[in-house]
Short mmCIF file of C-alpha atoms in Angstrom, two decimals:
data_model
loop_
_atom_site.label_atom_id
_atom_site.label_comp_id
_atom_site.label_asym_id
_atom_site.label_seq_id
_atom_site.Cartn_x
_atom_site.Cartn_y
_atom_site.Cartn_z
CA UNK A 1 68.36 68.09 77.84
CA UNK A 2 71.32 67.09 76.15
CA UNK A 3 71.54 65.26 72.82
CA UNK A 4 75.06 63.41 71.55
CA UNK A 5 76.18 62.85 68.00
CA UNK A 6 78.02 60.26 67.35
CA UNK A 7 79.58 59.77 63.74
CA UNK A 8 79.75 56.29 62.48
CA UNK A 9 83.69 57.06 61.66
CA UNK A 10 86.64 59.35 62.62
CA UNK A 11 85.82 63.32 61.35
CA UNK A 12 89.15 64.87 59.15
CA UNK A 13 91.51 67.21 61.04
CA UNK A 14 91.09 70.97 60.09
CA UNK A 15 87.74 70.46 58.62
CA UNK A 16 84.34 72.71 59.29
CA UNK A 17 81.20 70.36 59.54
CA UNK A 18 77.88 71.19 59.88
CA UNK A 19 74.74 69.99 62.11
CA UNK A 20 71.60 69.80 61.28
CA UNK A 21 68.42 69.90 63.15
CA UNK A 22 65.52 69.73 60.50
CA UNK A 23 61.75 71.03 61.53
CA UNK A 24 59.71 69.44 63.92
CA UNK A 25 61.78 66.66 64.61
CA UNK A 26 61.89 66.98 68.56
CA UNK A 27 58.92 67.60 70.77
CA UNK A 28 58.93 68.11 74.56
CA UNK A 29 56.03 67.06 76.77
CA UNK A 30 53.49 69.88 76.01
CA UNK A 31 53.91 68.95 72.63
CA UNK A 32 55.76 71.72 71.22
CA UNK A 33 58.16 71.19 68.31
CA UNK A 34 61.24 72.30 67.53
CA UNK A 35 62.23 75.19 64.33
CA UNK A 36 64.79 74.60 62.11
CA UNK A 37 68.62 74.63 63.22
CA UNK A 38 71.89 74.97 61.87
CA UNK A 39 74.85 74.61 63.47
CA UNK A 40 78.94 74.27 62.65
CA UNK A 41 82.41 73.14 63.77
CA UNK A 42 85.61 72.95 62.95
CA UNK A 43 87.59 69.79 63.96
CA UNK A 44 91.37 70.68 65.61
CA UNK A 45 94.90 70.45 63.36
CA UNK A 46 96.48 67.49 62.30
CA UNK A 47 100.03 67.56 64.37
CA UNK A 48 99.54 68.86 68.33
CA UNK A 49 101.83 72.10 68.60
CA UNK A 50 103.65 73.16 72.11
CA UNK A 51 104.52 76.88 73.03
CA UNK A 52 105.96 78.40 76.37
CA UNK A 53 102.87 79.24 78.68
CA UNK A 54 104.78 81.43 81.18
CA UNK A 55 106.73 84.08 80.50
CA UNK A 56 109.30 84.37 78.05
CA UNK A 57 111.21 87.41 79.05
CA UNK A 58 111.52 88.79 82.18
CA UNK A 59 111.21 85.12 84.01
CA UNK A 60 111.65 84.81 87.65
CA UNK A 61 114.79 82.75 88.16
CA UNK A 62 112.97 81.21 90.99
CA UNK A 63 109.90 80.21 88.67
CA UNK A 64 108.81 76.97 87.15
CA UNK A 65 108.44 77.16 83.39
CA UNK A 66 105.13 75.98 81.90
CA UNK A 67 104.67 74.50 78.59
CA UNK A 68 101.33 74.99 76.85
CA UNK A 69 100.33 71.73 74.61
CA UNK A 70 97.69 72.78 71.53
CA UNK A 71 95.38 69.58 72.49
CA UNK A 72 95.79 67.20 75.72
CA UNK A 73 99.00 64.66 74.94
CA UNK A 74 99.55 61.56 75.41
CA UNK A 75 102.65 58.72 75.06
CA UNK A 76 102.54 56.78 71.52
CA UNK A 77 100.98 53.86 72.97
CA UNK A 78 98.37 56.14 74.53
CA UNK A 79 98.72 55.78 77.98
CA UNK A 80 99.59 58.73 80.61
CA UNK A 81 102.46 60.37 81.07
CA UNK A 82 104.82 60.17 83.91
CA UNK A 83 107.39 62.27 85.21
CA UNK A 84 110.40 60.38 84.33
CA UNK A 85 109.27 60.08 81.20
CA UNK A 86 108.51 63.75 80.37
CA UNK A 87 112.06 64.23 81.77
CA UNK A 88 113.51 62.22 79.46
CA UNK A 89 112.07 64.32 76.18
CA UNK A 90 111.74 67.87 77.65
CA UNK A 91 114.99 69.34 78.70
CA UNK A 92 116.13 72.65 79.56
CA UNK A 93 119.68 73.93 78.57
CA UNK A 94 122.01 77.31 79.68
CA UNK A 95 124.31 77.47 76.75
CA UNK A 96 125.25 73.13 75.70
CA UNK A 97 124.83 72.40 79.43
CA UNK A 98 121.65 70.62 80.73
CA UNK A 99 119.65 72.06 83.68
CA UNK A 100 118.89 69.38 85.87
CA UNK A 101 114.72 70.02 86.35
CA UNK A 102 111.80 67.85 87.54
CA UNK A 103 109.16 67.68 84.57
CA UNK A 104 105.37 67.12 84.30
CA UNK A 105 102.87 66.91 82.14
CA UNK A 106 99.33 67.28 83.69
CA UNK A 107 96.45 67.64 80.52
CA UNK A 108 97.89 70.34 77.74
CA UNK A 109 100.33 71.71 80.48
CA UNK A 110 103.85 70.71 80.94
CA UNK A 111 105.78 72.00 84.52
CA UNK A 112 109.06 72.30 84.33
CA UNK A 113 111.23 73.05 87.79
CA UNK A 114 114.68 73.50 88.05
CA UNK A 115 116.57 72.03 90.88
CA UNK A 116 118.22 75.27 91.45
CA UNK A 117 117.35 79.00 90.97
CA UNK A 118 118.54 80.31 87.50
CA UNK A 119 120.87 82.96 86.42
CA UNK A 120 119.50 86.06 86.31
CA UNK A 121 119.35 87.54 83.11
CA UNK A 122 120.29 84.72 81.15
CA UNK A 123 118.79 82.84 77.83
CA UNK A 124 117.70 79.62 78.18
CA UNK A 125 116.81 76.53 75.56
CA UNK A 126 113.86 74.18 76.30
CA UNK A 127 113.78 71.23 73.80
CA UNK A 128 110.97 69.10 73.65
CA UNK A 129 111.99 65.83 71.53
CA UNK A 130 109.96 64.72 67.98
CA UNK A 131 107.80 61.27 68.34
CA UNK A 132 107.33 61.96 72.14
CA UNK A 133 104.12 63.46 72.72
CA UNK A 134 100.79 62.43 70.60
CA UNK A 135 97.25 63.49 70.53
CA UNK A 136 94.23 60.89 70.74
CA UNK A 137 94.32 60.84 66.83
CA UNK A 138 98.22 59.65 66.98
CA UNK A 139 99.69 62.59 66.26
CA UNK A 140 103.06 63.59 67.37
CA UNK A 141 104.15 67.14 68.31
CA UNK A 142 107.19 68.19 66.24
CA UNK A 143 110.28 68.53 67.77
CA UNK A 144 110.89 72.25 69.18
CA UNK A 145 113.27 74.48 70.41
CA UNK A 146 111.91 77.42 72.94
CA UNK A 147 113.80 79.93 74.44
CA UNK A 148 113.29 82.36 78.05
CA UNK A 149 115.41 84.67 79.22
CA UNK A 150 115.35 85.42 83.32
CA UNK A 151 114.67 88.84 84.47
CA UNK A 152 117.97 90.81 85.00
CA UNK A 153 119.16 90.42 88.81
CA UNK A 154 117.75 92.68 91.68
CA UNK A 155 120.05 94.27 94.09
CA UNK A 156 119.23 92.83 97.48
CA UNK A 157 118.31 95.73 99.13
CA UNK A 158 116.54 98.68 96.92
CA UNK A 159 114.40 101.85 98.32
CA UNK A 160 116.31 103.15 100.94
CA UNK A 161 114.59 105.66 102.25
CA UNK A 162 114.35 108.11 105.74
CA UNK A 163 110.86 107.13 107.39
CA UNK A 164 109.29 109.74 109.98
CA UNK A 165 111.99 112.46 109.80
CA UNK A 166 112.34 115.21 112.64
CA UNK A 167 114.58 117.47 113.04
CA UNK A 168 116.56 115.64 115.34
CA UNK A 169 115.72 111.87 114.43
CA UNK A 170 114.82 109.21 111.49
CA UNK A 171 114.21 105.54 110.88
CA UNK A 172 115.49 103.93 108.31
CA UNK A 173 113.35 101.64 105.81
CA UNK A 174 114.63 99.77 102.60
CA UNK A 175 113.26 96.57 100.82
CA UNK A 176 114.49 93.40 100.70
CA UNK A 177 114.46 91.50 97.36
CA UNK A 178 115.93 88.35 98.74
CA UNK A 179 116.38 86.38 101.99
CA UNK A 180 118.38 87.87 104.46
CA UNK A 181 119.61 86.04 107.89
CA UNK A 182 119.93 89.74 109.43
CA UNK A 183 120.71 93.21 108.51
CA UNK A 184 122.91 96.08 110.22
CA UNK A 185 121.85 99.45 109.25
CA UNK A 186 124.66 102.15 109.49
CA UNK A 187 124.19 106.13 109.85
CA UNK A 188 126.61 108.58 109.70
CA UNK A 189 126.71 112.35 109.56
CA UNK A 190 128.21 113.66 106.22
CA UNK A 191 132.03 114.86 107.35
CA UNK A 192 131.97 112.99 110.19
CA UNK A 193 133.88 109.63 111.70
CA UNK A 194 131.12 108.71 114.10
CA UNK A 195 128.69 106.54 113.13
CA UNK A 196 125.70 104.55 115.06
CA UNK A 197 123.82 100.85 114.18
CA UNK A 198 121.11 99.66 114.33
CA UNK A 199 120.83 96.06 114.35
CA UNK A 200 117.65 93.81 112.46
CA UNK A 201 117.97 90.14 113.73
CA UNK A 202 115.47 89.51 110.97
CA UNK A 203 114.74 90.56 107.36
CA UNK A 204 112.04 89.59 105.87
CA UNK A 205 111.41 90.16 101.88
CA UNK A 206 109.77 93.07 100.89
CA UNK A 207 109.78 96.24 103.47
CA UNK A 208 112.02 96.48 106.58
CA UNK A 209 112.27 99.36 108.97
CA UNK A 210 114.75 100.32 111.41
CA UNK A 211 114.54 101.72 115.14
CA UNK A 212 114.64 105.65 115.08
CA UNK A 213 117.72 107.20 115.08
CA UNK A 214 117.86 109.88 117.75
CA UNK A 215 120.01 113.32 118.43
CA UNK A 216 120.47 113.69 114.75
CA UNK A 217 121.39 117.35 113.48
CA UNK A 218 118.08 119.41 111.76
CA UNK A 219 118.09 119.66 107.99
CA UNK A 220 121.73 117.44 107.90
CA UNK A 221 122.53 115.07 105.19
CA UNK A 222 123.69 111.43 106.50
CA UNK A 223 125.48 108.61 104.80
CA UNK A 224 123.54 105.41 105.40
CA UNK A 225 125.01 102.11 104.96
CA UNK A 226 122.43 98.93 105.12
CA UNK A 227 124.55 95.60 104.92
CA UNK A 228 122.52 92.35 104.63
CA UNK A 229 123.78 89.09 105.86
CA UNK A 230 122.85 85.55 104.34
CA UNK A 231 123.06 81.98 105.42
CA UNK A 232 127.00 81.27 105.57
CA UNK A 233 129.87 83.91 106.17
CA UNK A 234 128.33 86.21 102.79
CA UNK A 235 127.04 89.62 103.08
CA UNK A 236 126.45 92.49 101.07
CA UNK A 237 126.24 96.58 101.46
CA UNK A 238 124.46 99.25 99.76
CA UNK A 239 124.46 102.96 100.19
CA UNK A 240 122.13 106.18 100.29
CA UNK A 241 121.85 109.87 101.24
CA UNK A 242 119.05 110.32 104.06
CA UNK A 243 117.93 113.91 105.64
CA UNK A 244 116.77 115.33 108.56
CA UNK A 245 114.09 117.62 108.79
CA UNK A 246 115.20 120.86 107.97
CA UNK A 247 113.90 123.77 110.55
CA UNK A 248 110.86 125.70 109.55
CA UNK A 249 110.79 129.57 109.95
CA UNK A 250 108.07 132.31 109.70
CA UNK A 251 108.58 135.52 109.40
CA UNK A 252 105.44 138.14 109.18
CA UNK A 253 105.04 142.30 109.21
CA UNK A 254 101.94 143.33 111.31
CA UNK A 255 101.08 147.14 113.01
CA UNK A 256 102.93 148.98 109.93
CA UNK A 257 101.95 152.86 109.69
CA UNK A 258 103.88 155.84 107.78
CA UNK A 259 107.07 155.58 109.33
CA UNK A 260 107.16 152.22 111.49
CA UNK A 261 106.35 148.32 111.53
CA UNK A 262 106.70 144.90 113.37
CA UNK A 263 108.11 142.24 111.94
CA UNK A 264 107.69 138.25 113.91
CA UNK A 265 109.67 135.74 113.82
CA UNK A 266 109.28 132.20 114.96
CA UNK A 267 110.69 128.20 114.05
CA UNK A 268 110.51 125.07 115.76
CA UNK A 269 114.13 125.58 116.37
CA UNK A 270 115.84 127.68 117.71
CA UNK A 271 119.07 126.77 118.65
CA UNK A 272 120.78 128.75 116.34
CA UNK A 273 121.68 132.11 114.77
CA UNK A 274 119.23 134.64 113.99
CA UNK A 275 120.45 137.41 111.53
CA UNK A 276 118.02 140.07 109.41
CA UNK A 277 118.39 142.43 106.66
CA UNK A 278 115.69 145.28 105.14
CA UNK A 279 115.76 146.35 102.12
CA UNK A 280 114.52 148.71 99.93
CA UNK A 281 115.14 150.90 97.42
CA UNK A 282 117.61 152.94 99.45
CA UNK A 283 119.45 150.32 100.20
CA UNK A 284 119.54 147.15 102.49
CA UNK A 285 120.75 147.47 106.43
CA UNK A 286 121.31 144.83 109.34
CA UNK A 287 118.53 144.15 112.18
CA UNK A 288 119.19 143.40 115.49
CA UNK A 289 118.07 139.42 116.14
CA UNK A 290 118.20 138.11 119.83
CA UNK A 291 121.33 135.91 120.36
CA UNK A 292 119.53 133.51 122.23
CA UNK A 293 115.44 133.22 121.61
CA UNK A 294 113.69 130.42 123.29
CA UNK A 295 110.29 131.48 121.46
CA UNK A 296 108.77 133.68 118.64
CA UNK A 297 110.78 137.46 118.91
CA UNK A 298 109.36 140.83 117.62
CA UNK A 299 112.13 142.86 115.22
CA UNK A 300 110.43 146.59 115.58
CA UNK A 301 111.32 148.60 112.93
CA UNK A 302 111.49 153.08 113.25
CA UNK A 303 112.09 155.94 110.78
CA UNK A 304 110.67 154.38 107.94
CA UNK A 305 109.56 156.20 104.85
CA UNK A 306 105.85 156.53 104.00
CA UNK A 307 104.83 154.79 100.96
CA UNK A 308 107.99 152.54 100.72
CA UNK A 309 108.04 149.05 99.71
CA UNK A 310 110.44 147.19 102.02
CA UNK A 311 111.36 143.53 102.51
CA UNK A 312 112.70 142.19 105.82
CA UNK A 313 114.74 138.88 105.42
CA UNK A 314 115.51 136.54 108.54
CA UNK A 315 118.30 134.10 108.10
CA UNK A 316 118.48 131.33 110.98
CA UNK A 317 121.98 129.31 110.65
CA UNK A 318 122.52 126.18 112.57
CA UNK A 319 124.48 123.25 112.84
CA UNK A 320 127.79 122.75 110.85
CA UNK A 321 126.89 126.28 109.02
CA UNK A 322 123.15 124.74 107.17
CA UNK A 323 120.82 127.47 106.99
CA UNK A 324 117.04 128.78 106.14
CA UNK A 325 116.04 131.62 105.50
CA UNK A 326 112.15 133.59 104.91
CA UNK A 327 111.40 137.01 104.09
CA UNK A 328 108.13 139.34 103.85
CA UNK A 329 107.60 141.84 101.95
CA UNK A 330 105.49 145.29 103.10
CA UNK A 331 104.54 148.54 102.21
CA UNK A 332 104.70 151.42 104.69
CA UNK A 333 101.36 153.84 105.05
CA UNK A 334 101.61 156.66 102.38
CA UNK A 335 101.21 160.01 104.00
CA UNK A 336 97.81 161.62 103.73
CA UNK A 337 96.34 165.09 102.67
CA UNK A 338 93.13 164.75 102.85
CA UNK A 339 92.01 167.26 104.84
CA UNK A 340 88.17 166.73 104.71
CA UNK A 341 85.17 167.27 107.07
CA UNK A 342 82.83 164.17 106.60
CA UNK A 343 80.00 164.99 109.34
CA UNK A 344 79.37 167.25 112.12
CA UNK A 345 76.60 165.91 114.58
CA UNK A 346 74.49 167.29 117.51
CA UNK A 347 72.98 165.83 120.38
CA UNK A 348 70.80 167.54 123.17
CA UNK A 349 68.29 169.06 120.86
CA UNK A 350 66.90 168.52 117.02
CA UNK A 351 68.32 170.28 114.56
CA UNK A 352 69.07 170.92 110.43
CA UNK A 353 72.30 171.88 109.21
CA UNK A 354 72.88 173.46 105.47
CA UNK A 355 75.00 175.40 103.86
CA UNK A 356 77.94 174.87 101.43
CA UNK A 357 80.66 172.36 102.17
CA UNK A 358 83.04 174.88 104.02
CA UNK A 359 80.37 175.59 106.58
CA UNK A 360 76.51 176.62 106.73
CA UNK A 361 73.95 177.13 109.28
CA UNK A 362 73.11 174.74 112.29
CA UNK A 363 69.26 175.43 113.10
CA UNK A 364 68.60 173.93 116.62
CA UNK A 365 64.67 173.76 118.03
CA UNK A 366 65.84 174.79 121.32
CA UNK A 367 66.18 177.77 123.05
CA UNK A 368 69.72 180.24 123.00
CA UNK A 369 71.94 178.89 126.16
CA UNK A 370 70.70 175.21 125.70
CA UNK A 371 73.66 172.74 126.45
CA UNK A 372 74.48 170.57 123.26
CA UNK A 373 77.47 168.02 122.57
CA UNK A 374 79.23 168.53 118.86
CA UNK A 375 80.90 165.50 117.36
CA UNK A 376 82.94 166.59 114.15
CA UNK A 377 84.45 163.68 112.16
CA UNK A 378 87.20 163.89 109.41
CA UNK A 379 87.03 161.81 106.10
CA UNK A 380 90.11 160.49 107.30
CA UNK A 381 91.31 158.83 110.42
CA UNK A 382 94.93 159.75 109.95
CA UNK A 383 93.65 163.45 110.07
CA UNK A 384 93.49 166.05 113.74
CA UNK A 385 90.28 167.34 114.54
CA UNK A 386 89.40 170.27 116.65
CA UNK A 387 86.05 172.25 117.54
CA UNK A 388 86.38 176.14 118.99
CA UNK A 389 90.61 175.26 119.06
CA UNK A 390 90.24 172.41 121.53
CA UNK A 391 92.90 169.63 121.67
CA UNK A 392 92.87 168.27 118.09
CA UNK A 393 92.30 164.34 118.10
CA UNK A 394 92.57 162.06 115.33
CA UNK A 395 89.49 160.85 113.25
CA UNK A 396 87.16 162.57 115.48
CA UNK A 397 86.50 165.10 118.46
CA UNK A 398 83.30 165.93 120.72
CA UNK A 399 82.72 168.84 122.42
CA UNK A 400 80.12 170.09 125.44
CA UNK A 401 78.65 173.78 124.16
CA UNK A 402 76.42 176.01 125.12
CA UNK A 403 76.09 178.30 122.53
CA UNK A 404 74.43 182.01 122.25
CA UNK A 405 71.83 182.39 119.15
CA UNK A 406 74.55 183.42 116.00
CA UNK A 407 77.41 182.23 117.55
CA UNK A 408 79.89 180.62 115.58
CA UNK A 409 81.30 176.81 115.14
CA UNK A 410 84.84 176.91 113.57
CA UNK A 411 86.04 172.85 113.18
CA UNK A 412 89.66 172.91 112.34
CA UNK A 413 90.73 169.40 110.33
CA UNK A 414 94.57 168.70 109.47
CA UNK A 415 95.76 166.21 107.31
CA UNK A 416 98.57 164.00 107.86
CA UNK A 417 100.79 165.80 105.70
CA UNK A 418 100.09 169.55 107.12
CA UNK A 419 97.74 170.93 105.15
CA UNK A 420 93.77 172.32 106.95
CA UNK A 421 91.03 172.84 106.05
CA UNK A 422 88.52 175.72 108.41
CA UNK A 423 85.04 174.80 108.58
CA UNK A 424 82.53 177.34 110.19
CA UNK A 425 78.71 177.07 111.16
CA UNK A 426 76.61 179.70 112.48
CA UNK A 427 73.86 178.82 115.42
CA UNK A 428 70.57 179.58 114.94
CA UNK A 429 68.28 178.74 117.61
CA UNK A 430 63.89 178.77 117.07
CA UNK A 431 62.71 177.49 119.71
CA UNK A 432 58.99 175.08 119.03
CA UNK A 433 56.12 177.29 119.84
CA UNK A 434 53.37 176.37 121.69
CA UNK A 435 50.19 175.92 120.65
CA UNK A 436 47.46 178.12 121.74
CA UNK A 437 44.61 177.12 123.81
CA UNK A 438 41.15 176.00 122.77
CA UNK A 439 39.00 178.15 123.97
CA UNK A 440 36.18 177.45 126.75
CA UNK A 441 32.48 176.91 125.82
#
């Protein structure tokens, strides 16, 4: 429900009033009362004031300025306000010359459009006249003087940019900040007198993208020139740098040992010049590249030196003399002396080795003249290994034996860099005995 005061005579401007609702003075139709209420307001200013509603700096040329009234407004005689007559007390000015505009006043809000775009970044005076616009108490808003300033002009075109770049094409994309008829988009290599167009019979505000350019250079700078065209005979250009993709290339070291390595190479191009270098702390020399690769190409690499860092750099040139270039860095085996015996292992019969680290006693539950295999392995796999002075083998050898009771196993290991180490063993063969039988009953 909704209850409406009415005071017996017109309430003072700028004053704070109170309302109150004493105890028990409504009821609703179960009977219940109502508590005690208080409640305040403050009645609006004397004289209606008028500030600019839209922006003040920064305005869009194109924009309609709004005028924010303090209170709804209203001609003297109280009536409405039309158009011709807002025109006639709210004017806009560029310096002491008036803007022609189309003004009106709708409520607390005031439009005003100018019959043509504005000068960017320009000051501009709005006056609104004294004894033109009242409130419904008769008050008049004070004459005023208000001042916008337009945004500082855009170029037409901004952002030009390379969309989708390969490394032999590129479209072109750039946005429009005003109305274009049509646009002709201009690449050319850097250093060169050739260029190609591309033609857009339509540009729109905001972003615009060209057709690819095709059987551009990899990794190559090019001047672009995009020059819009408006209504009429005017036109205007603007500039950029674009790029093409430049060519990617990998270069990796795999199967390195003491003295040797592989270096890959591959790109996504490879119409070019391939040139390597390695370097270490000896010095740097020149690889051999393939003149011509049509894929990835090995670069094998001999008579290194164990436990040498070296770096291998490939350099692939193209074009008018651009280049790229990757390197990786690897460190040769170091030579090893480990001369070791990690295990020596039989298989044909059971049996318990001991003994000190240099050799021992192999006990095998078999009888002498039993055929066995022997598998000696070294602690290393770089080292030779050899049983009875059979070919030595790396890591690990096996041999067939049939070995007499306190014969002798000599393993032989040598390490990478030279050095042996003997191991020996001893056969000792107890065969199980049998178990007697039970006797009869």
């Amino acid at each position: 429900r909704r209850v409406t005061v009415v005071p017996d005579s017109n309430l003072d401007t700028g004053t704070t009033y109170y309302l109150v609702v004493t105890e028990d003075l409504l009821k609703n139709s179960d009977g219940d009362t109502n508590s005690y209420q208080k409640f305040s307001f403050t009645t609006g200013s004397e004289t209606p004031t008028v500030r600019v509603y839209s922006s003040t700096s920064g305005a869009d040329p194109a924009s309609s300025i709004q005028l924010k009234f303090s209170e709804k407004v209203y001609r003297s005689t109280g009536s409405s306000i039309s158009n011709s007559y807002a025109e006639s007390y709210i004017r806009l000015y560029q310096g002491s010359s008036q803007i022609s505009c189309s003004v009106s006043v709708s409520g607390t809000t005031a439009t005003i459009t100018p019959s043509k775009t504005l000068d960017s970044g320009t000051k501009y005076r709005i006056s609104v006249s004294s004894k033109a616009f009242y409130n419904s108490n008769g008050n008049s808003v004070e004459a005023a003087d208000l001042y916008i300033t337009t945004a500082a002009a855009k170029d037409a075109v901004t952002d030009i940019a390379a969309s989708g770049a390969t490394l032999h094409s590129l479209a072109v994309t750039f946005t429009a900040n005003t109305s274009a008829t049509s646009a002709i988009v201009r690449l050319k290599k850097q250093g060169s007198d050739t260029s190609t167009d591309k033609t857009l019979s339509s540009v729109r505000i905001g972003s615009n993208t060209t057709e690819a350019f095709s059987n551009l250079e990899p990794g190559t700078n090019y001047d672009v020139t995009v020059t819009v065209k408006f209504s009429g005979s005017s036109e205007q250009s603007f500039t950029a740098t674009l790029r093409t993709k430049a060519p990617a290339l990998t270069v990796e070291s795999t199967a390195v040992t003491t003295d040797s390595a592989t270096v890959r190479v591959s790109s996504d191009y490879y119409t070019g010049t391939f040139s390597a270098t390695c370097s270490s702390k000896d010095g740097t020399i020149t690889l051999p590249c393939p003149q011509t690769p049509a894929d990835s190409f090995n670069i094998p690499l001999q008579e290194l030196k164990p436990g040498t860092e070296y770096t291998v750099t490939v350099t692939l040139t193209y074009g008018s003399g651009a280049s790229v270039a990757s390197s990786t860095r690897f460190k040769t085996d170091a030579i090893s002396d480990d001369s070791s015996l990690l295990s020596v292992t039989l298989s044909g019969a059971s049996y318990t080795l001991s003994g000190p680290a240099s050799g021992g006693t192999i006990t095998v539950a078999a009888a002498a003249g039993a055929g066995l295999t022997v598998t000696a392995q070294a602690s290393s796999t770089t080292a030779e290994v050899s049983i009875n002075g059979s070919t030595a083998e790396l890591g690990s050898v096996s041999a067939a034996l049939t070995p007499a009771d306190g014969e002798q196993l000599v393993v032989v290991v040598k390490a990478q860099n030279g050095t042996s180490s003997t191991y020996t063993y001893t056969f000792v063969f107890a065969p199980p005995q049998s178990s007697p039988a039970a006797p009869s009953v």
